[in-house]
mmCIF file of C-alpha atoms in Angstrom:
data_model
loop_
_atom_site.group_PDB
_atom_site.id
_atom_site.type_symbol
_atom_site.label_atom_id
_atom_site.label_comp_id
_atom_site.label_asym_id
_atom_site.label_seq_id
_atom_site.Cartn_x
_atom_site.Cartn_y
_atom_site.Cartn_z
ATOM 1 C CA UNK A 200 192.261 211.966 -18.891
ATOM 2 C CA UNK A 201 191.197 215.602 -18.585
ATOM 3 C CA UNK A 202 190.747 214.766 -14.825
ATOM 4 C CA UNK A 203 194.048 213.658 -14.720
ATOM 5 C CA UNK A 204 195.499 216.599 -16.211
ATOM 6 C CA UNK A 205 193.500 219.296 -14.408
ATOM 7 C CA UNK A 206 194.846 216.997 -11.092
ATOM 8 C CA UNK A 207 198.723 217.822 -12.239
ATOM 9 C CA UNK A 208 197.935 221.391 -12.704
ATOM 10 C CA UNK A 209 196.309 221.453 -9.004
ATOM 11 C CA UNK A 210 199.243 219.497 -7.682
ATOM 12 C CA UNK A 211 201.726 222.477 -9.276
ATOM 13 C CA UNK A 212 199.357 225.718 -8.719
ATOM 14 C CA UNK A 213 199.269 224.220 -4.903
ATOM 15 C CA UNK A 214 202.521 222.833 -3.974
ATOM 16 C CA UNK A 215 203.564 225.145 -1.394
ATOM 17 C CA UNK A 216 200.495 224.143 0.599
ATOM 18 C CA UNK A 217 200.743 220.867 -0.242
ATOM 19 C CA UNK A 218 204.552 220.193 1.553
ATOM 20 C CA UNK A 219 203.368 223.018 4.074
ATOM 21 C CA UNK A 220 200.669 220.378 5.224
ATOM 22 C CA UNK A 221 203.002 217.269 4.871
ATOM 23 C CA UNK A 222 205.408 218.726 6.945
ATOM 24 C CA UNK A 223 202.854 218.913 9.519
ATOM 25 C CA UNK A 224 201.299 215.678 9.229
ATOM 26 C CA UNK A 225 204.952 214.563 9.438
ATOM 27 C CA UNK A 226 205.132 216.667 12.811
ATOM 28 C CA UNK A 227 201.801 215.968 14.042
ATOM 29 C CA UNK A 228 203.102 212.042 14.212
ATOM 30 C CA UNK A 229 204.990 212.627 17.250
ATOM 31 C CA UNK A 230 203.732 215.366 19.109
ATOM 32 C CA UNK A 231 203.069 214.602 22.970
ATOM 33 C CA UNK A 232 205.390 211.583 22.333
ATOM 34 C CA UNK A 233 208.305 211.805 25.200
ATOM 35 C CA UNK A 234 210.500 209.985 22.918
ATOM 36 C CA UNK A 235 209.197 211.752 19.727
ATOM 37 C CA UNK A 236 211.041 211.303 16.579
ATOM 38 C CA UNK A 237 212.490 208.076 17.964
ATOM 39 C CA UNK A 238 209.431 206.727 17.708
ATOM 40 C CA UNK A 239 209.613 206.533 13.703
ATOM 41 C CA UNK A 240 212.877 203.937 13.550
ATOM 42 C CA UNK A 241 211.921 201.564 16.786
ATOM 43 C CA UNK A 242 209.178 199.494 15.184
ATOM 44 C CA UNK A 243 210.782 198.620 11.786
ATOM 45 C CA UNK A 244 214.317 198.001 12.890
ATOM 46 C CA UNK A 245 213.086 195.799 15.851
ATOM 47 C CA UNK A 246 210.794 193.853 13.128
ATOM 48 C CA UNK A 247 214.111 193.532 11.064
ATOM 49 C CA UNK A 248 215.533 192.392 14.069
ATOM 50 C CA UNK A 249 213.241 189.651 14.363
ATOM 51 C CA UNK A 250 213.088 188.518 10.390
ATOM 52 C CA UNK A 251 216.781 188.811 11.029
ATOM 53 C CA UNK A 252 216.785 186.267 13.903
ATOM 54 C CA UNK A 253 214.364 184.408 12.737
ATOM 55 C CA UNK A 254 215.516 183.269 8.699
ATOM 56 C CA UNK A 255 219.467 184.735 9.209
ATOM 57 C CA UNK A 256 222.291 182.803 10.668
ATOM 58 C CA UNK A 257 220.807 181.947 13.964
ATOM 59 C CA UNK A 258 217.339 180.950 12.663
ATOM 60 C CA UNK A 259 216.160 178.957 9.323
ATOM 61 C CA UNK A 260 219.495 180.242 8.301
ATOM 62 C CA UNK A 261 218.433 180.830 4.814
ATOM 63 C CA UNK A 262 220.710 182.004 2.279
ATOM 64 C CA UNK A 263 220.317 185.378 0.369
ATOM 65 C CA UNK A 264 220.519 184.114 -3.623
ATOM 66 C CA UNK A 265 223.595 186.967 -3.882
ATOM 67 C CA UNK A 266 226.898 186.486 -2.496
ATOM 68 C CA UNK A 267 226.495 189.274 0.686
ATOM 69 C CA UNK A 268 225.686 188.761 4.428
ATOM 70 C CA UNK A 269 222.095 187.673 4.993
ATOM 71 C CA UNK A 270 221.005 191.076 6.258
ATOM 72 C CA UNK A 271 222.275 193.194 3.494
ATOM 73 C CA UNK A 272 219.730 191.804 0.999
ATOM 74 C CA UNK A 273 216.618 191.922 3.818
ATOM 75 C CA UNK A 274 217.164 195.589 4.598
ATOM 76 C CA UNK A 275 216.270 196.215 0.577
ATOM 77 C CA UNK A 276 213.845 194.051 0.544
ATOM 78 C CA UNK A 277 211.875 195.366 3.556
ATOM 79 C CA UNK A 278 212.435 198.851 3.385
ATOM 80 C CA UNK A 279 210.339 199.533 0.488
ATOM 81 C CA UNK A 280 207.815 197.672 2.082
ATOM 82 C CA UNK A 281 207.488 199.455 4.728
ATOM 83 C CA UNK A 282 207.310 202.592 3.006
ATOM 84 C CA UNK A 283 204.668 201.148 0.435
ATOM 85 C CA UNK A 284 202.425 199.886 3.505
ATOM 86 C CA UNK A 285 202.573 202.828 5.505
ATOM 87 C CA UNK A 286 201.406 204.909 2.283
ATOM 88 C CA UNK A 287 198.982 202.521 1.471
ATOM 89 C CA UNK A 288 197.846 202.583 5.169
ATOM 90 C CA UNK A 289 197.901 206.188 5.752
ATOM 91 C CA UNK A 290 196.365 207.229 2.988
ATOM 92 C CA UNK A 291 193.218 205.035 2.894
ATOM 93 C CA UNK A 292 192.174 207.074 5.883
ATOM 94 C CA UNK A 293 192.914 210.365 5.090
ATOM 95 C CA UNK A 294 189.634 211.412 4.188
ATOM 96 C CA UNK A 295 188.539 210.071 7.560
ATOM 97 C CA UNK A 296 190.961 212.037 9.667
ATOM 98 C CA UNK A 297 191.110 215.370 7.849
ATOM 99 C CA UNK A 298 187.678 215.268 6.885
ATOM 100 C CA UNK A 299 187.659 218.799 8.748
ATOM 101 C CA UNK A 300 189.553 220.091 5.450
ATOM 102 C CA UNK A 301 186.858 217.164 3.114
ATOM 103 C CA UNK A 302 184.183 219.668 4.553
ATOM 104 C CA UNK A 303 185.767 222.892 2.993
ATOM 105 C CA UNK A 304 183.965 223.435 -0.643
ATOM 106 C CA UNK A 305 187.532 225.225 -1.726
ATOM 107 C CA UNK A 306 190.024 222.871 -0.880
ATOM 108 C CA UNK A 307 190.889 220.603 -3.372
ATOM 109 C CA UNK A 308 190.643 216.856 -1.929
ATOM 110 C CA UNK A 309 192.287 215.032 -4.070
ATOM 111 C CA UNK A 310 195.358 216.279 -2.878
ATOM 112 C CA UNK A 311 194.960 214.934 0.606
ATOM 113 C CA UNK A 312 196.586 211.306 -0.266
ATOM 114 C CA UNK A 313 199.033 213.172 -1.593
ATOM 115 C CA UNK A 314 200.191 214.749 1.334
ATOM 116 C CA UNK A 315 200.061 211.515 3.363
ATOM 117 C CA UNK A 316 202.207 210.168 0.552
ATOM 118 C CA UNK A 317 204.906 212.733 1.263
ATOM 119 C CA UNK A 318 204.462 212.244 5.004
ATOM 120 C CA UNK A 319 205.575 208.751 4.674
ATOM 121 C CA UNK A 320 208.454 209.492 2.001
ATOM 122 C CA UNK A 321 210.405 211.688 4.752
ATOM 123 C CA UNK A 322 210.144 208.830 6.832
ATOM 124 C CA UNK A 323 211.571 206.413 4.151
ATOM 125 C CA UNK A 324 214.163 208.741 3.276
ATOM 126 C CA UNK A 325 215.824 207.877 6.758
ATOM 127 C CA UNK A 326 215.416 204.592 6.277
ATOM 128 C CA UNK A 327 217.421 205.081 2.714
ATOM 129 C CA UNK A 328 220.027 206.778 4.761
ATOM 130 C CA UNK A 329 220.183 203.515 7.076
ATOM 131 C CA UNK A 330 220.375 200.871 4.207
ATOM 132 C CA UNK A 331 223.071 202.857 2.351
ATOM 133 C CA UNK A 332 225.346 203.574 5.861
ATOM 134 C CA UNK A 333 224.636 199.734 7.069
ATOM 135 C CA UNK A 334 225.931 198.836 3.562
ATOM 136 C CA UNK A 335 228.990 200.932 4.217
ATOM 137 C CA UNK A 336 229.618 199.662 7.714
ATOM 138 C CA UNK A 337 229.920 196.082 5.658
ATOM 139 C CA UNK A 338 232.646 197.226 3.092
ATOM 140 C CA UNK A 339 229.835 197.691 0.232
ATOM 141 C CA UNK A 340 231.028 201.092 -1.143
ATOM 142 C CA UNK A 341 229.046 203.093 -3.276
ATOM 143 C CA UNK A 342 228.381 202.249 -7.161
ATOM 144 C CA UNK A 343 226.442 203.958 -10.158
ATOM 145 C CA UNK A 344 223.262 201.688 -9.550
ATOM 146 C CA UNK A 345 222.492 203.228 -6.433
ATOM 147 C CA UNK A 346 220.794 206.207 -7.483
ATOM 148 C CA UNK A 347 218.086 203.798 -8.941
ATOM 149 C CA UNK A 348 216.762 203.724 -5.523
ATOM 150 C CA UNK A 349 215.495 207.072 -6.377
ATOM 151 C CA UNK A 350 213.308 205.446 -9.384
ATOM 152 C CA UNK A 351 211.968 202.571 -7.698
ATOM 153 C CA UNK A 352 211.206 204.946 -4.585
ATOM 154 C CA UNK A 353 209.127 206.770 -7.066
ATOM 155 C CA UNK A 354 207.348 203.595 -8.302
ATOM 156 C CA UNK A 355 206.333 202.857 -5.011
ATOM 157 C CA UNK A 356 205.285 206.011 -4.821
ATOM 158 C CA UNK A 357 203.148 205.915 -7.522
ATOM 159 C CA UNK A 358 201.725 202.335 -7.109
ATOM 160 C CA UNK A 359 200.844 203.102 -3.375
ATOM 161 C CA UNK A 360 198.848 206.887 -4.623
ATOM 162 C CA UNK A 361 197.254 204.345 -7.327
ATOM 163 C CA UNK A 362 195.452 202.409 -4.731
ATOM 164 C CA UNK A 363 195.292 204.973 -2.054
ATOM 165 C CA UNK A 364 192.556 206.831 -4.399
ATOM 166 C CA UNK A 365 190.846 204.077 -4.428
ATOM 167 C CA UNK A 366 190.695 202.928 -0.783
ATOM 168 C CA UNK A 367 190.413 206.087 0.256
ATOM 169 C CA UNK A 368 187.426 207.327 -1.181
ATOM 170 C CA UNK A 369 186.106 203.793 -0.408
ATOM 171 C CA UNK A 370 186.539 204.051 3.306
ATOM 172 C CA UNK A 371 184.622 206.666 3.447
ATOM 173 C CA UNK A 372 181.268 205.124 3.005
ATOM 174 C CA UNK A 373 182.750 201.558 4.259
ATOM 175 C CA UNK A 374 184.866 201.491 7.267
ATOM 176 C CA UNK A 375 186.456 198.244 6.793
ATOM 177 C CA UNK A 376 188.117 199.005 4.106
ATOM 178 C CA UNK A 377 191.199 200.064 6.302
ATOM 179 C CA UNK A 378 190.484 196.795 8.299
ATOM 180 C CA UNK A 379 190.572 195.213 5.142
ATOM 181 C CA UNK A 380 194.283 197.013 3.576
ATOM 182 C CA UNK A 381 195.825 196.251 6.847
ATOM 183 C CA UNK A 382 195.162 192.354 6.249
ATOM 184 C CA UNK A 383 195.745 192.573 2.841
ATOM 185 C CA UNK A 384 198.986 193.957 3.305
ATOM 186 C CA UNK A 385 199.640 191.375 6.372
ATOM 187 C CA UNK A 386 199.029 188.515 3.836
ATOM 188 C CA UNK A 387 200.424 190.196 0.522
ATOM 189 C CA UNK A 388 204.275 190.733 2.540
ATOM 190 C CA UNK A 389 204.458 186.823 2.502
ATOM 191 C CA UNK A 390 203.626 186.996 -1.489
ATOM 192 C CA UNK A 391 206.816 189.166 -2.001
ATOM 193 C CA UNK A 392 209.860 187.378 -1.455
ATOM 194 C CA UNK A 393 211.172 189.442 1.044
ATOM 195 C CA UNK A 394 212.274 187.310 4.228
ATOM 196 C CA UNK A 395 213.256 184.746 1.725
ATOM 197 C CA UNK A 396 214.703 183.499 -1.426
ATOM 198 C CA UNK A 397 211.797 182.578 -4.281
ATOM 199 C CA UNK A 398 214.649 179.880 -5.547
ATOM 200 C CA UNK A 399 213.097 177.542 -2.461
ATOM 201 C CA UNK A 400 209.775 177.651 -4.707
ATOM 202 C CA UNK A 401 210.657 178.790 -8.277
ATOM 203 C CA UNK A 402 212.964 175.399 -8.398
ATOM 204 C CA UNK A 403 210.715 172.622 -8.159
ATOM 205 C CA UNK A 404 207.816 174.751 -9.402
ATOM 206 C CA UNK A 405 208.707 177.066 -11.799
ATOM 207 C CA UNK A 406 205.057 178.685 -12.649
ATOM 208 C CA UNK A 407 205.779 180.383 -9.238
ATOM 209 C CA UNK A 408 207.896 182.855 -10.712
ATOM 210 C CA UNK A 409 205.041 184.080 -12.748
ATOM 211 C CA UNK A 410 202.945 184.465 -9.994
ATOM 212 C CA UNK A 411 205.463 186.590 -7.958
ATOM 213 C CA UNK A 412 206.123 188.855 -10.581
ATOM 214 C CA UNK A 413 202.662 189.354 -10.841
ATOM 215 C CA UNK A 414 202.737 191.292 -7.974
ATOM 216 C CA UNK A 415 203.897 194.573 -8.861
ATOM 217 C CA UNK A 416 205.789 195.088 -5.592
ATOM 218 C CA UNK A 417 207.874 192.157 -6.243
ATOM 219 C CA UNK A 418 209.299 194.601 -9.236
ATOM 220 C CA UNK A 419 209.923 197.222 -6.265
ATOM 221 C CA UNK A 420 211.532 194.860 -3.656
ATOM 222 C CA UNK A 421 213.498 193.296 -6.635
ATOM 223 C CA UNK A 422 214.817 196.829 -7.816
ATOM 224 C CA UNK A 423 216.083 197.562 -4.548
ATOM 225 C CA UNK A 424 218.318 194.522 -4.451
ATOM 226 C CA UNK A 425 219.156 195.281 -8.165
ATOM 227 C CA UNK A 426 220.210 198.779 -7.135
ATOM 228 C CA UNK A 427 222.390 198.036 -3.747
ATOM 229 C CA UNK A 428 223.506 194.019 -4.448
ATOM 230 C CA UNK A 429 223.487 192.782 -7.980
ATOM 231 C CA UNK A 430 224.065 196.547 -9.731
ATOM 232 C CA UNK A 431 221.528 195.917 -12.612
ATOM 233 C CA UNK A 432 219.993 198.425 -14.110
ATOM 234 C CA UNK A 433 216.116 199.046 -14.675
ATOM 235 C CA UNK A 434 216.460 198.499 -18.056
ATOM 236 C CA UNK A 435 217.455 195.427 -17.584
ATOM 237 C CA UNK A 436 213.956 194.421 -16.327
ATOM 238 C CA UNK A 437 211.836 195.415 -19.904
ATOM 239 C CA UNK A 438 209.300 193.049 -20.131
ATOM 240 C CA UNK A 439 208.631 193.461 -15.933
ATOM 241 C CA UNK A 440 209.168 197.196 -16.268
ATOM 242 C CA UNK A 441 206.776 197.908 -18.996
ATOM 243 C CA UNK A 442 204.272 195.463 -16.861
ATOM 244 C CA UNK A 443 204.220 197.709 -13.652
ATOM 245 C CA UNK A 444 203.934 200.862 -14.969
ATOM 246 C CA UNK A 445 201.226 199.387 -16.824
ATOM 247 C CA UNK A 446 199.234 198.022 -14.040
ATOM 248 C CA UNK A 447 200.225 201.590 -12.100
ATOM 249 C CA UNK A 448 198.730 202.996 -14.867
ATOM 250 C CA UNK A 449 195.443 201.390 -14.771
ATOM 251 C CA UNK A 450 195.179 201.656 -11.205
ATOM 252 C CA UNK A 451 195.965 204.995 -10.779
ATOM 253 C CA UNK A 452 192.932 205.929 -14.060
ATOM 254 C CA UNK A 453 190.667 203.488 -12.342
ATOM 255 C CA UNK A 454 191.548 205.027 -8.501
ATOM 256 C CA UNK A 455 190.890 208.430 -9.808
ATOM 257 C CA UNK A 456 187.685 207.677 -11.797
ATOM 258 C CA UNK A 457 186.285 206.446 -8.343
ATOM 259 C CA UNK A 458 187.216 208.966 -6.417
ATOM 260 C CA UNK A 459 186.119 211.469 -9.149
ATOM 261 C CA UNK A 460 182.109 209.645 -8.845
ATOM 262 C CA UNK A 461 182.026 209.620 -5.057
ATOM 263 C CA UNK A 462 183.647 213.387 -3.857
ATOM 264 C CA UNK A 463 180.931 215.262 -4.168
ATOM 265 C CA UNK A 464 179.331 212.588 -1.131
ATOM 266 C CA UNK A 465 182.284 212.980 0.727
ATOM 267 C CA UNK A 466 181.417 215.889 2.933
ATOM 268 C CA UNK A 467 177.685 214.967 3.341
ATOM 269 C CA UNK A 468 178.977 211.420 5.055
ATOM 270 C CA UNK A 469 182.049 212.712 7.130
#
């Protein structure tokens, strides 16, 4: 816990340097790219394209379990997991590709997922932007619940830092660890129901709803959609809230702890 705490007081006594070097790593993304910035949107919105296609109207045709057009309740569905994997992603190798900073006895390491983490969030605060205008375009005007996106942003937040210690520190001694996340996170997008409605399971099994909400991302992907469709509120969700934040909580003690035992090896392998 005092680890923890002397973390937070890092995290404030550096925070200038901290966005200073987010900003960059945002930057850095894009630089020599002809198209740049461009870059950022064309890979998600073509892969929502394709889920689109393949389970809207013209595909599977699969019906959202809300009464809205197929593609407003993907878009909340998928845009928090892209933000969640690209954290997740980003920051297991962060040691790896700024172990130039890893290697400097005064800079403070831990903040380094940090910064990825912040990276990532200006990216998902376009995407934000997008889900609330394409909402708009369909006649869905603004309501109260919308600022929860903020809060469930912030979960993801937190449950993709959780693991990023963890990973992160990992890779560093075993490269496959971001071979590993990357499959994991392949495999785990099919786990949340995302593309489709958990009804098509949850009906003639019901046991499966435990195990989706045992995922704590299925509480992220579901707050979206409670946020933007349905207008619940968090609170709503007690039992499911108090179970993330939970798990977060352990990960994020258990993350730290690890990465806590293995920095001072850090600059002797990189």
């Amino acid at each position: 816990m005092n680890y923890v705490i002397s973390l937070l007081k890092e995290i404030v006594k550096k925070r200038k340097l901290i966005w200073d070097l987010a900003k960059a790593d945002f930057h850095k993304r894009f630089v020599g790219s002809y198209f740049g910035v461009v870059w950022m949107f064309v890979q998600p919105i073509v892969t929502v394209l394709i889920y689109f296609l393949i389970f809207g109207p013209y595909g599977f045709k699969s019906s959202p379990p809300v009464p809205a057009p197929y593609v407003l309740w993907l878009v909340p569905g998928i845009v928090p997991w892209f933000f969640f994997s690209e954290a997740l992603n980003t920051g297991t190798g962060c040691l790896q590709e700024y172990s130039y900073l890893v290697k400097k006895v005064v800079f403070p390491v831990e903040v380094l997922p940090i910064i990825k983490l912040l990276s990532c969030a200006m990216v998902h605060g376009f995407f934000v932007l997008i889900m609330l205008g394409l909402n708009l375009c369909y006649g869905w005007w603004p309501v109260l619940t919308w600022i929860q996106v903020g809060y469930y942003s912030f979960a993801a937040s937190m449950l993709a830092l959780a693991i990023s210690y963890l990973t992160s520190s990992i890779h560093v001694f075993f490269k496959d660890m971001a071979q590993i996340v990357g499959i994991s996170l392949q495999f785990g997008m099919w786990m949340v129901p995302i593309m489709y409605d958990e009804g098509m399971f949850t009906e003639k099994t019901p046991w499966l709803a435990v195990i989706f909400k045992l995922n704590p991302v299925y509480y992220i992907v579901a707050g979206y959609r409670d946020s933007m469709l349905t207008r619940n509120w968090f609170w709503e969700r007690p039992m499911l809230s108090l179970y993330f934040w939970g798990v977060t909580a352990v990960l994020m003690l258990l993350g730290l702890k690890v990465f806590k035992r293995l920095r001072p090896h850090f600059s002797d392998v990189l």
